[in-house]
């Protein structure tokens, strides 16, 4: 969104040369005071790829924490309350209060919040609780690890989840497949944590730097990739639920399904490595392989005979197809961000006004 030139956040200042080799520019006093800065404080200056300059304090500015209150209504479902808590967490808020204004906080709401904190959030705990409210505090103010490291842990956990599921199907181990369903919570924790940090980095250049990112435009690509990995984990969990369903007879599942899963997990690992390698040529190559696999799966679904196991087989193949769709999305993100590396650049003349 373009900011109008008469906006209060924009001022014009002239560059001045100092010492023959350094340029200086004065900053509005009210801006400095608002940031609680003083004479002699260290500042970071970033030369951005979009021909702009970013100036920000060398140390983290402690912001005043505000308490966001979710007032429960009689019409609010448990899922609606849960969604609000998650939204406040990923939006970067540190204090979240869930409150029942007129009556005692229901036991199912309290249990849901406790489970949510234990299974879906990182560095979060209940600091206050009474009969009508619960106060949640996010203890991790700054990112505890680089974005690439946290993402690698997320995708490796997802890869392991898929690998163990294949093993459970081969061994017809329903008990272990049940455990794999619970692994999805760990992927959600990473997804919410990474999304929270990305959101906060848009407002704080220090956080952007701590995450190992050079420009805010990278946030868009990473968020899309993180969402894809989370959705892939969801579909792996859905496959596990099909496996553990007592009404399904897995012994007669076509043998071709397991090799297709193995191809997909190999593609998954290779494509996730592209997120850090940023290789356009490989991303394009893997995208073509995915399209071939999608065609093969569509053909397998069409050739599946109509019998008591056909619905199970088609569902298992369909879930694999959805995983491949998300992997194709990841390839597209990498290609979009690295296309400049495979095209030529012609300097255009500046046309005088």
Coordinates of N, CA and C in Angstrom, one line a residue, residues 104-249:
X104 N -18.9 -18.8 35.4 CA -17.7 -19.5 35.6 C -17.2 -20.1 34.2
X105 N -15.9 -20.1 34.1 CA -15.3 -20.6 32.8 C -15.5 -22.1 32.8
X106 N -16.1 -22.5 31.7 CA -16.5 -23.9 31.5 C -15.2 -24.8 31.6
X107 N -15.4 -26.0 32.1 CA -14.3 -27.0 32.2 C -13.7 -27.4 30.9
X108 N -14.6 -27.5 29.9 CA -14.1 -27.9 28.5 C -13.2 -26.8 27.9
X109 N -13.6 -25.6 28.2 CA -12.8 -24.4 27.7 C -11.4 -24.4 28.4
X110 N -11.4 -24.6 29.7 CA -10.2 -24.6 30.4 C -9.3 -25.8 30.0
X111 N -9.8 -26.9 29.8 CA -9.1 -28.1 29.3 C -8.5 -27.9 27.9
X112 N -9.3 -27.3 27.0 CA -8.9 -27.0 25.7 C -7.7 -26.0 25.7
X113 N -7.7 -25.0 26.5 CA -6.6 -24.0 26.6 C -5.3 -24.7 27.1
X114 N -5.4 -25.5 28.1 CA -4.3 -26.2 28.7 C -3.6 -27.1 27.6
X115 N -4.5 -27.8 26.9 CA -4.0 -28.7 25.9 C -3.3 -28.0 24.7
X116 N -4.0 -26.8 24.4 CA -3.4 -26.0 23.3 C -2.0 -25.5 23.6
X117 N -1.8 -25.0 24.8 CA -0.5 -24.5 25.3 C 0.5 -25.6 25.3
X118 N 0.1 -26.8 25.7 CA 1.1 -27.9 25.8 C 1.5 -28.5 24.4
X119 N 0.5 -28.5 23.5 CA 0.7 -29.2 22.2 C 0.9 -28.3 21.0
X120 N 0.5 -27.1 21.0 CA 0.5 -26.2 19.8 C 1.4 -25.0 19.9
X121 N 1.8 -24.6 21.1 CA 2.6 -23.3 21.3 C 4.0 -23.6 21.8
X122 N 4.9 -22.7 21.5 CA 6.3 -22.8 22.0 C 6.5 -21.7 23.0
X123 N 7.1 -22.0 24.1 CA 7.4 -20.9 25.1 C 6.3 -20.2 25.7
X124 N 5.2 -20.9 26.0 CA 4.0 -20.3 26.5 C 3.5 -21.0 27.7
X125 N 3.0 -20.2 28.7 CA 2.4 -20.9 29.9 C 1.3 -20.0 30.5
X126 N 0.5 -20.7 31.4 CA -0.5 -20.0 32.1 C 0.1 -19.3 33.3
X127 N 0.0 -18.0 33.4 CA 0.6 -17.3 34.6 C -0.5 -16.9 35.6
X128 N -1.8 -17.0 35.3 CA -2.8 -16.6 36.2 C -4.1 -17.3 35.8
X129 N -4.8 -17.8 36.8 CA -6.1 -18.5 36.5 C -7.0 -18.4 37.7
X130 N -8.3 -18.1 37.4 CA -9.3 -18.1 38.5 C -10.6 -18.7 37.9
X131 N -11.7 -18.6 38.6 CA -12.9 -19.2 38.2 C -13.5 -18.7 36.9
X132 N -13.1 -17.4 36.5 CA -13.8 -16.8 35.3 C -12.8 -16.5 34.2
X133 N -11.5 -16.7 34.4 CA -10.5 -16.3 33.4 C -9.2 -17.1 33.5
X134 N -8.5 -17.1 32.4 CA -7.1 -17.7 32.3 C -6.3 -16.7 31.5
X135 N -5.1 -16.4 32.1 CA -4.1 -15.5 31.5 C -2.9 -16.3 30.9
X136 N -2.7 -16.1 29.6 CA -1.6 -16.8 28.9 C -0.5 -15.8 28.7
X137 N 0.8 -16.2 29.0 CA 1.9 -15.4 28.7 C 2.9 -16.1 27.8
X138 N 3.3 -15.4 26.7 CA 4.3 -15.9 25.8 C 5.7 -15.5 26.3
X139 N 6.5 -16.4 26.7 CA 7.8 -16.1 27.4 C 8.9 -15.9 26.4
X140 N 8.8 -16.4 25.2 CA 9.9 -16.2 24.2 C 9.7 -14.8 23.5
X141 N 10.4 -13.8 23.9 CA 10.2 -12.5 23.3 C 10.8 -12.4 22.0
X142 N 12.1 -12.9 21.8 CA 12.8 -12.9 20.6 C 13.0 -14.3 20.0
X143 N 13.2 -14.4 18.7 CA 13.4 -15.7 18.1 C 14.6 -16.4 18.8
X144 N 14.4 -17.7 19.1 CA 15.5 -18.5 19.8 C 16.4 -19.1 18.8
X145 N 16.0 -19.2 17.5 CA 16.9 -19.8 16.5 C 16.6 -19.1 15.2
X146 N 17.6 -19.3 14.3 CA 17.5 -18.8 12.9 C 16.3 -19.5 12.2
X147 N 15.6 -18.8 11.3 CA 14.4 -19.3 10.7 C 14.8 -20.6 9.9
X148 N 15.9 -20.6 9.2 CA 16.3 -21.8 8.5 C 16.4 -23.0 9.4
X149 N 17.0 -22.8 10.5 CA 17.2 -24.0 11.5 C 15.9 -24.5 12.0
X150 N 15.0 -23.6 12.4 CA 13.7 -24.0 12.9 C 12.9 -24.6 11.8
X151 N 13.0 -24.1 10.6 CA 12.2 -24.7 9.4 C 12.8 -26.1 9.1
X152 N 14.1 -26.3 9.2 CA 14.7 -27.6 9.0 C 14.2 -28.6 10.0
X153 N 14.1 -28.2 11.2 CA 13.5 -29.1 12.2 C 12.1 -29.5 11.9
X154 N 11.3 -28.5 11.4 CA 9.9 -28.8 11.1 C 9.8 -29.8 9.9
X155 N 10.6 -29.6 8.8 CA 10.4 -30.4 7.7 C 11.0 -31.8 8.0
X156 N 12.1 -31.9 8.8 CA 12.6 -33.2 9.1 C 11.7 -34.0 10.0
X157 N 10.9 -33.3 10.9 CA 9.9 -34.0 11.7 C 8.8 -34.5 10.8
X158 N 8.4 -33.7 9.8 CA 7.4 -34.2 8.8 C 7.9 -35.3 8.0
X159 N 9.1 -35.3 7.5 CA 9.7 -36.4 6.7 C 9.7 -37.7 7.6
X160 N 10.1 -37.6 8.8 CA 10.2 -38.7 9.7 C 8.8 -39.3 9.9
X161 N 7.8 -38.4 10.1 CA 6.4 -38.8 10.2 C 5.9 -39.6 9.0
X162 N 6.3 -39.2 7.8 CA 5.9 -39.9 6.6 C 6.6 -41.3 6.5
X163 N 7.9 -41.3 6.8 CA 8.7 -42.5 6.7 C 8.2 -43.5 7.7
X164 N 7.8 -43.1 8.9 CA 7.3 -44.1 9.9 C 5.9 -44.6 9.5
X165 N 5.2 -43.7 8.9 CA 3.8 -44.2 8.4 C 3.9 -45.3 7.4
X166 N 4.9 -45.1 6.4 CA 5.1 -46.1 5.4 C 5.5 -47.5 6.1
X167 N 6.3 -47.4 7.1 CA 6.8 -48.6 7.8 C 5.6 -49.2 8.5
X168 N 4.7 -48.4 9.1 CA 3.5 -48.9 9.8 C 2.6 -49.6 8.9
X169 N 2.4 -49.1 7.6 CA 1.5 -49.7 6.7 C 2.1 -51.0 6.2
X170 N 3.4 -51.0 5.9 CA 4.1 -52.3 5.5 C 3.9 -53.4 6.5
X171 N 4.0 -53.0 7.8 CA 4.0 -54.0 8.9 C 2.6 -54.2 9.4
X172 N 1.6 -53.4 8.8 CA 0.2 -53.5 9.3 C 0.2 -53.2 10.8
X173 N 1.0 -52.3 11.3 CA 1.1 -52.0 12.7 C 0.1 -50.8 13.0
X174 N -1.1 -51.1 13.4 CA -2.1 -50.1 13.6 C -1.8 -49.3 14.8
X175 N -1.2 -49.9 15.8 CA -0.9 -49.2 17.1 C 0.1 -48.1 16.8
X176 N 1.1 -48.4 16.0 CA 2.1 -47.4 15.7 C 1.5 -46.3 14.8
X177 N 0.7 -46.7 13.9 CA 0.0 -45.7 13.0 C -0.8 -44.7 13.9
X178 N -1.4 -45.2 15.0 CA -2.1 -44.3 15.9 C -1.2 -43.3 16.5
X179 N 0.0 -43.7 16.9 CA 1.0 -42.7 17.4 C 1.4 -41.7 16.4
X180 N 1.5 -42.1 15.2 CA 1.9 -41.1 14.1 C 0.9 -40.0 14.0
X181 N -0.4 -40.2 14.2 CA -1.4 -39.2 14.2 C -1.1 -38.1 15.2
X182 N -0.5 -38.5 16.4 CA -0.2 -37.5 17.4 C 1.0 -36.6 17.0
X183 N 1.8 -37.1 16.1 CA 3.0 -36.4 15.7 C 2.7 -35.1 15.0
X184 N 1.5 -35.0 14.5 CA 1.0 -33.8 13.8 C 1.0 -32.6 14.7
X185 N 0.8 -32.8 16.0 CA 0.8 -31.7 16.9 C 2.2 -30.9 16.9
X186 N 3.3 -31.7 16.8 CA 4.6 -31.1 16.8 C 4.8 -30.2 15.6
X187 N 4.3 -30.7 14.4 CA 4.4 -29.9 13.2 C 3.6 -28.6 13.4
X188 N 2.4 -28.6 14.0 CA 1.6 -27.4 14.2 C 2.4 -26.5 15.1
X189 N 3.1 -27.0 16.1 CA 3.8 -26.1 17.0 C 4.9 -25.3 16.3
X190 N 5.6 -26.0 15.4 CA 6.6 -25.3 14.6 C 6.0 -24.3 13.7
X191 N 4.8 -24.7 13.1 CA 4.2 -23.8 12.1 C 3.7 -22.5 12.8
X192 N 3.1 -22.6 14.0 CA 2.6 -21.5 14.7 C 3.8 -20.6 15.2
X193 N 4.8 -21.3 15.7 CA 6.0 -20.5 16.2 C 6.7 -19.8 15.0
X194 N 6.9 -20.4 13.9 CA 7.5 -19.8 12.7 C 6.7 -18.6 12.2
X195 N 5.4 -18.9 12.1 CA 4.5 -17.8 11.6 C 4.5 -16.6 12.5
X196 N 4.5 -16.8 13.8 CA 4.5 -15.7 14.8 C 5.8 -14.9 14.6
X197 N 6.9 -15.6 14.4 CA 8.2 -14.8 14.2 C 8.2 -14.0 12.9
X198 N 7.6 -14.6 11.9 CA 7.6 -14.0 10.6 C 6.7 -12.7 10.7
X199 N 5.6 -12.8 11.3 CA 4.7 -11.7 11.5 C 5.4 -10.6 12.3
X200 N 6.1 -10.9 13.4 CA 6.8 -9.9 14.2 C 7.9 -9.2 13.4
X201 N 8.5 -10.0 12.5 CA 9.7 -9.5 11.7 C 9.2 -8.4 10.8
X202 N 8.0 -8.4 10.4 CA 7.5 -7.3 9.5 C 7.5 -6.0 10.1
X203 N 7.4 -5.9 11.5 CA 7.3 -4.7 12.2 C 8.7 -4.4 12.9
X204 N 9.6 -5.3 12.9 CA 10.8 -5.1 13.7 C 12.0 -5.7 12.9
X205 N 12.8 -4.7 12.4 CA 14.0 -5.1 11.6 C 15.0 -6.0 12.3
X206 N 15.1 -5.8 13.7 CA 16.0 -6.6 14.5 C 15.6 -8.0 14.4
X207 N 14.3 -8.3 14.5 CA 13.8 -9.7 14.5 C 14.0 -10.3 13.1
X208 N 13.8 -9.5 12.0 CA 14.1 -9.9 10.7 C 15.5 -10.3 10.5
X209 N 16.5 -9.6 11.1 CA 17.9 -9.9 11.1 C 18.2 -11.1 11.9
X210 N 17.6 -11.3 13.1 CA 17.8 -12.4 13.9 C 17.3 -13.7 13.3
X211 N 16.3 -13.6 12.4 CA 15.8 -14.8 11.7 C 16.7 -15.2 10.6
X212 N 17.7 -14.3 10.2 CA 18.6 -14.6 9.1 C 18.0 -14.2 7.8
X213 N 17.0 -13.3 7.8 CA 16.4 -12.8 6.5 C 17.0 -11.4 6.2
X214 N 17.1 -11.2 4.9 CA 17.7 -9.9 4.4 C 16.7 -8.9 4.0
X215 N 15.5 -9.3 3.6 CA 14.5 -8.4 3.2 C 13.1 -9.0 3.5
X216 N 12.2 -8.1 3.7 CA 10.8 -8.4 4.1 C 10.1 -9.3 3.1
X217 N 10.4 -9.1 1.8 CA 9.8 -9.9 0.8 C 10.0 -11.4 1.0
X218 N 11.1 -11.8 1.6 CA 11.3 -13.2 1.9 C 10.3 -13.8 2.8
X219 N 9.7 -13.0 3.6 CA 8.7 -13.4 4.6 C 7.5 -14.1 3.9
X220 N 7.1 -13.5 2.7 CA 5.9 -14.1 2.0 C 6.2 -15.5 1.5
X221 N 7.4 -15.7 0.9 CA 7.7 -17.0 0.4 C 7.8 -18.1 1.5
X222 N 8.5 -17.7 2.6 CA 8.7 -18.6 3.7 C 7.3 -19.0 4.3
X223 N 6.4 -18.0 4.5 CA 5.1 -18.3 5.1 C 4.4 -19.3 4.2
X224 N 4.4 -19.1 2.9 CA 3.7 -20.0 2.0 C 4.3 -21.4 2.1
X225 N 5.6 -21.5 2.2 CA 6.3 -22.8 2.3 C 5.9 -23.5 3.6
X226 N 6.0 -22.8 4.7 CA 5.6 -23.3 6.0 C 4.2 -23.8 6.0
X227 N 3.3 -23.1 5.4 CA 1.9 -23.5 5.3 C 1.8 -24.8 4.5
X228 N 2.6 -25.0 3.4 CA 2.6 -26.2 2.6 C 3.0 -27.4 3.4
X229 N 4.1 -27.2 4.2 CA 4.6 -28.3 5.0 C 3.6 -28.7 6.1
X230 N 2.9 -27.7 6.7 CA 1.9 -28.0 7.7 C 0.8 -28.8 7.0
X231 N 0.3 -28.4 5.8 CA -0.7 -29.1 5.2 C -0.3 -30.6 4.8
X232 N 0.9 -30.7 4.4 CA 1.5 -32.0 4.1 C 1.4 -32.9 5.3
X233 N 1.8 -32.4 6.4 CA 1.7 -33.2 7.7 C 0.2 -33.6 8.0
X234 N -0.7 -32.6 7.7 CA -2.1 -32.9 7.9 C -2.6 -34.1 7.1
X235 N -2.1 -34.2 5.8 CA -2.5 -35.3 4.9 C -1.8 -36.6 5.3
X236 N -0.6 -36.5 5.8 CA 0.0 -37.7 6.4 C -0.8 -38.3 7.5
X237 N -1.2 -37.3 8.4 CA -2.1 -37.7 9.5 C -3.4 -38.4 9.0
X238 N -4.0 -37.8 7.9 CA -5.2 -38.4 7.4 C -5.0 -39.8 6.9
X239 N -3.8 -40.0 6.3 CA -3.5 -41.4 5.8 C -3.4 -42.3 7.0
X240 N -2.8 -41.9 8.1 CA -2.7 -42.7 9.3 C -4.1 -43.0 9.8
X241 N -5.0 -42.0 9.8 CA -6.4 -42.3 10.3 C -7.1 -43.3 9.4
X242 N -6.8 -43.3 8.1 CA -7.4 -44.3 7.2 C -6.9 -45.7 7.6
X243 N -5.6 -45.7 7.9 CA -4.9 -47.0 8.3 C -5.5 -47.6 9.6
X244 N -5.7 -46.7 10.6 CA -6.2 -47.2 11.9 C -7.7 -47.5 12.0
X245 N -8.4 -47.1 10.9 CA -9.9 -47.3 10.9 C -10.2 -48.8 10.9
X246 N -10.8 -49.3 12.0 CA -11.1 -50.7 12.1 C -12.0 -51.3 11.0
X247 N -12.7 -50.4 10.3 CA -13.6 -50.8 9.2 C -12.8 -51.1 7.9
X248 N -11.6 -50.7 7.8 CA -10.8 -50.8 6.6 C -9.9 -52.1 6.7
X249 N -9.9 -52.8 5.6 CA -9.0 -54.0 5.5 C -7.8 -53.6 4.6

